Amino acid sequence: MTTRESAELAQKLGVDIDPELLALALTHRSWAYENGGVPHNERLEFLGDSVLGQAVTVRLFRAHPELDEGSLAKRRAAVVSTVALAEVARGIDLGAYVKLGRGEEQTGGREKDSILADTMEAVFGATYLSAGPDAASDLVLRLIEPLLSDPDRYGAAVDPKTALQELAARRSVAPPAYEVSSTGPDHDRRFTAIVVVGDHRAEGVGTSKKHAEMAAALRAWRDLTART
């Protein structure tokens, strides 16, 4: 990533992140392996996952005194899910900045929910180390707030298959139909789902059939709602 791209992303994030840490946060393991086994972002992802979880937990606890522990846990799980976090990452076009290996690049890695979500967590980790816990929590909350404040988008990110089915019903078209295929060895299988809704067709990829279908459903929901 060039200095200009680094500054551009930092401006989008609205926080001062050490350029080397930001570059590390954007380095996927596929790129690292193809370039001599250099460090990649999985340690930062591990840290960022905790930063994300704490920030969301505190936000929900304070905002919803009426909810019991079980309800709070369900909402937290929804907000920090791979699908929801990938939606947040797309909002800042994070995929454009990720350093990917050739294989991932050729198979649409910049749009994969798992890569986007993991990279977003790594950015949270880099922010924590660069600017401290308060700045990291602030970044998390700024990025997820649009999702939380838009019931339709929140619902689609949390449960895209249901959201798409409801959208199809409102528009009086046939229910979504899914086709799933897979490639790769058992230990690294990749799934591709195609969903057809009316005359619209969308694709999603994931590390399981469920995640691929969810990714396809969310993409179809975004495409169709953008038409109106």
XYZ file of C-alpha atoms in Angstrom:
228
model
C 0.000 0.000 0.000
C 1.369 3.406 -0.963
C 1.761 6.311 1.449
C -1.066 8.068 -0.363
C -3.389 5.084 0.022
C -2.465 4.774 3.698
C -3.280 8.434 4.293
C -6.520 8.065 2.334
C -7.688 5.142 4.464
C -6.607 6.834 7.704
C -8.688 9.850 6.687
C -11.711 7.623 6.118
C -11.201 6.062 9.530
C -10.767 9.446 11.176
C -7.995 8.281 13.486
C -4.203 8.543 13.498
C -2.843 5.010 13.037
C 0.835 4.176 12.798
C 1.463 3.549 9.062
C 3.418 0.332 9.687
C 0.677 -1.080 11.913
C -1.972 -0.097 9.392
C -0.024 -1.811 6.613
C 0.261 -4.934 8.774
C -3.477 -4.860 9.517
C -4.153 -4.909 5.777
C -1.791 -7.809 5.022
C -3.697 -11.050 4.476
C -1.879 -14.304 5.139
C -2.133 -15.277 1.451
C 0.032 -12.269 0.507
C 2.431 -12.949 3.374
C 2.976 -16.564 2.328
C 3.661 -15.576 -1.270
C 6.232 -13.016 -0.134
C 8.579 -15.075 1.978
C 6.429 -15.634 5.048
C 6.433 -12.021 6.227
C 4.130 -11.066 9.145
C 0.404 -10.869 8.455
C -2.642 -9.468 10.233
C -3.935 -12.419 12.265
C -2.408 -11.319 15.585
C -3.922 -7.851 15.146
C -7.213 -9.516 14.231
C -7.101 -11.430 17.536
C -6.627 -8.165 19.447
C -9.233 -6.304 17.414
C -11.837 -8.975 18.084
C -11.585 -8.194 21.812
C -11.682 -4.439 21.179
C -14.805 -4.856 19.056
C -16.527 -7.116 21.566
C -15.890 -4.817 24.510
C -16.985 -1.654 22.701
C -20.216 -3.235 21.463
C -20.964 -4.837 24.837
C -20.655 -1.531 26.700
C -22.676 0.313 24.041
C -25.548 -2.187 24.212
C -25.471 -2.366 28.012
C -25.818 1.402 28.356
C -28.295 1.886 25.509
C -30.694 -0.910 26.488
C -31.282 -1.093 30.259
C -34.541 -2.906 29.514
C -32.838 -5.975 28.008
C -31.788 -9.055 29.969
C -28.453 -10.838 29.578
C -29.700 -13.246 26.927
C -31.145 -10.486 24.740
C -27.975 -8.410 25.057
C -25.869 -11.423 24.089
C -27.978 -12.037 20.970
C -27.677 -8.431 19.847
C -23.944 -8.419 20.443
C -23.510 -11.632 18.458
C -25.456 -10.090 15.587
C -23.403 -6.889 15.500
C -20.018 -8.642 15.652
C -20.950 -11.393 13.173
C -18.862 -11.892 10.054
C -21.702 -10.788 7.777
C -22.430 -7.603 9.747
C -18.760 -6.686 10.096
C -18.185 -7.233 6.383
C -21.045 -4.820 5.718
C -19.270 -2.236 7.883
C -16.010 -2.845 5.994
C -17.742 -2.318 2.641
C -19.007 1.024 3.897
C -15.416 2.336 3.883
C -14.339 0.301 0.839
C -11.811 -1.563 2.983
C -11.436 -4.339 0.421
C -9.673 -1.985 -1.973
C -6.757 -1.627 0.449
C -6.173 -5.262 1.441
C -2.937 -6.948 0.306
C -3.920 -10.340 -1.100
C -2.079 -13.231 -2.667
C -2.697 -14.101 -6.308
C -5.063 -16.959 -5.512
C -7.313 -14.870 -3.302
C -7.196 -12.005 -5.771
C -8.354 -14.256 -8.587
C -11.219 -15.721 -6.564
C -12.722 -12.403 -5.489
C -11.048 -12.136 -2.104
C -11.702 -8.412 -1.827
C -15.420 -9.133 -1.595
C -15.290 -12.163 0.700
C -17.083 -11.563 3.978
C -14.509 -13.500 5.986
C -11.543 -11.490 4.653
C -13.336 -8.160 5.050
C -14.479 -8.926 8.602
C -11.068 -10.224 9.690
C -9.312 -7.196 8.204
C -11.726 -4.845 9.920
C -10.902 -6.452 13.251
C -7.181 -6.135 12.496
C -7.674 -2.413 11.861
C -9.355 -2.118 15.255
C -6.341 -3.851 16.787
C -3.923 -1.505 15.024
C -5.935 1.475 16.240
C -5.769 0.207 19.819
C -1.971 -0.086 19.678
C -1.518 3.241 17.887
C -4.028 5.526 19.582
C -5.175 3.698 22.706
C -8.344 1.966 23.908
C -10.597 5.024 23.855
C -9.775 5.857 20.231
C -10.247 2.217 19.242
C -13.655 2.034 20.938
C -14.686 5.312 19.342
C -13.751 3.971 15.905
C -15.753 0.791 16.452
C -18.835 2.713 17.523
C -18.601 5.284 14.718
C -18.466 2.529 12.124
C -21.248 0.337 13.511
C -23.620 3.169 14.444
C -25.078 3.534 10.921
C -25.890 -0.164 11.005
C -27.540 0.081 14.426
C -29.515 3.208 13.541
C -30.957 1.792 10.284
C -33.375 -1.025 11.223
C -33.671 -2.334 7.667
C -29.934 -2.464 7.037
C -29.282 -3.840 10.509
C -31.820 -6.585 9.962
C -30.368 -7.429 6.564
C -26.821 -7.617 7.904
C -27.867 -9.773 10.843
C -30.217 -12.134 8.975
C -29.863 -11.496 5.233
C -31.764 -14.588 4.099
C -34.878 -13.591 6.036
C -34.547 -9.956 4.944
C -34.308 -11.022 1.294
C -37.277 -13.367 1.605
C -39.370 -10.568 3.131
C -38.266 -8.166 0.389
C -39.291 -10.689 -2.277
C -42.697 -11.100 -0.633
C -43.257 -7.323 -0.536
C -42.441 -7.104 -4.231
C -44.609 -10.112 -5.099
C -41.839 -12.131 -6.735
C -40.941 -15.782 -6.213
C -39.034 -16.617 -2.999
C -35.227 -16.623 -3.279
C -33.760 -19.815 -4.743
C -30.196 -20.844 -3.867
C -27.626 -23.015 -5.624
C -24.362 -23.833 -3.822
C -21.126 -25.321 -5.143
C -17.769 -25.898 -3.479
C -14.108 -26.168 -4.421
C -10.850 -27.009 -2.706
C -9.672 -29.694 -0.269
C -11.680 -30.610 2.824
C -9.451 -28.575 5.144
C -9.782 -25.421 3.009
C -13.083 -25.773 1.177
C -14.659 -22.663 -0.348
C -18.360 -22.408 -1.085
C -20.049 -20.280 -3.735
C -23.769 -19.568 -3.550
C -25.980 -18.172 -6.307
C -29.344 -16.710 -5.334
C -32.063 -15.824 -7.822
C -34.847 -13.408 -6.854
C -37.242 -12.539 -9.643
C -35.011 -11.418 -12.515
C -32.053 -10.656 -10.256
C -29.089 -12.937 -9.647
C -26.367 -12.472 -7.010
C -23.346 -14.438 -5.840
C -21.673 -14.908 -2.470
C -18.682 -16.872 -1.222
C -17.815 -18.256 2.203
C -16.093 -20.957 4.180
C -19.385 -22.817 4.673
C -22.618 -23.288 2.759
C -24.429 -21.123 5.320
C -21.970 -18.240 5.064
C -21.986 -18.354 1.263
C -25.797 -18.218 1.163
C -25.831 -15.347 3.657
C -23.285 -13.424 1.591
C -25.300 -13.968 -1.593
C -28.532 -12.942 0.140
C -27.008 -9.740 1.519
C -25.608 -8.791 -1.874
C -28.981 -9.407 -3.525
C -30.745 -7.388 -0.801
C -28.328 -4.462 -1.288
C -28.715 -4.602 -5.080
C -32.502 -4.693 -4.977
C -32.957 -1.993 -2.348
C -30.576 0.249 -4.297
C -32.987 0.126 -7.231
C -35.682 1.978 -5.308
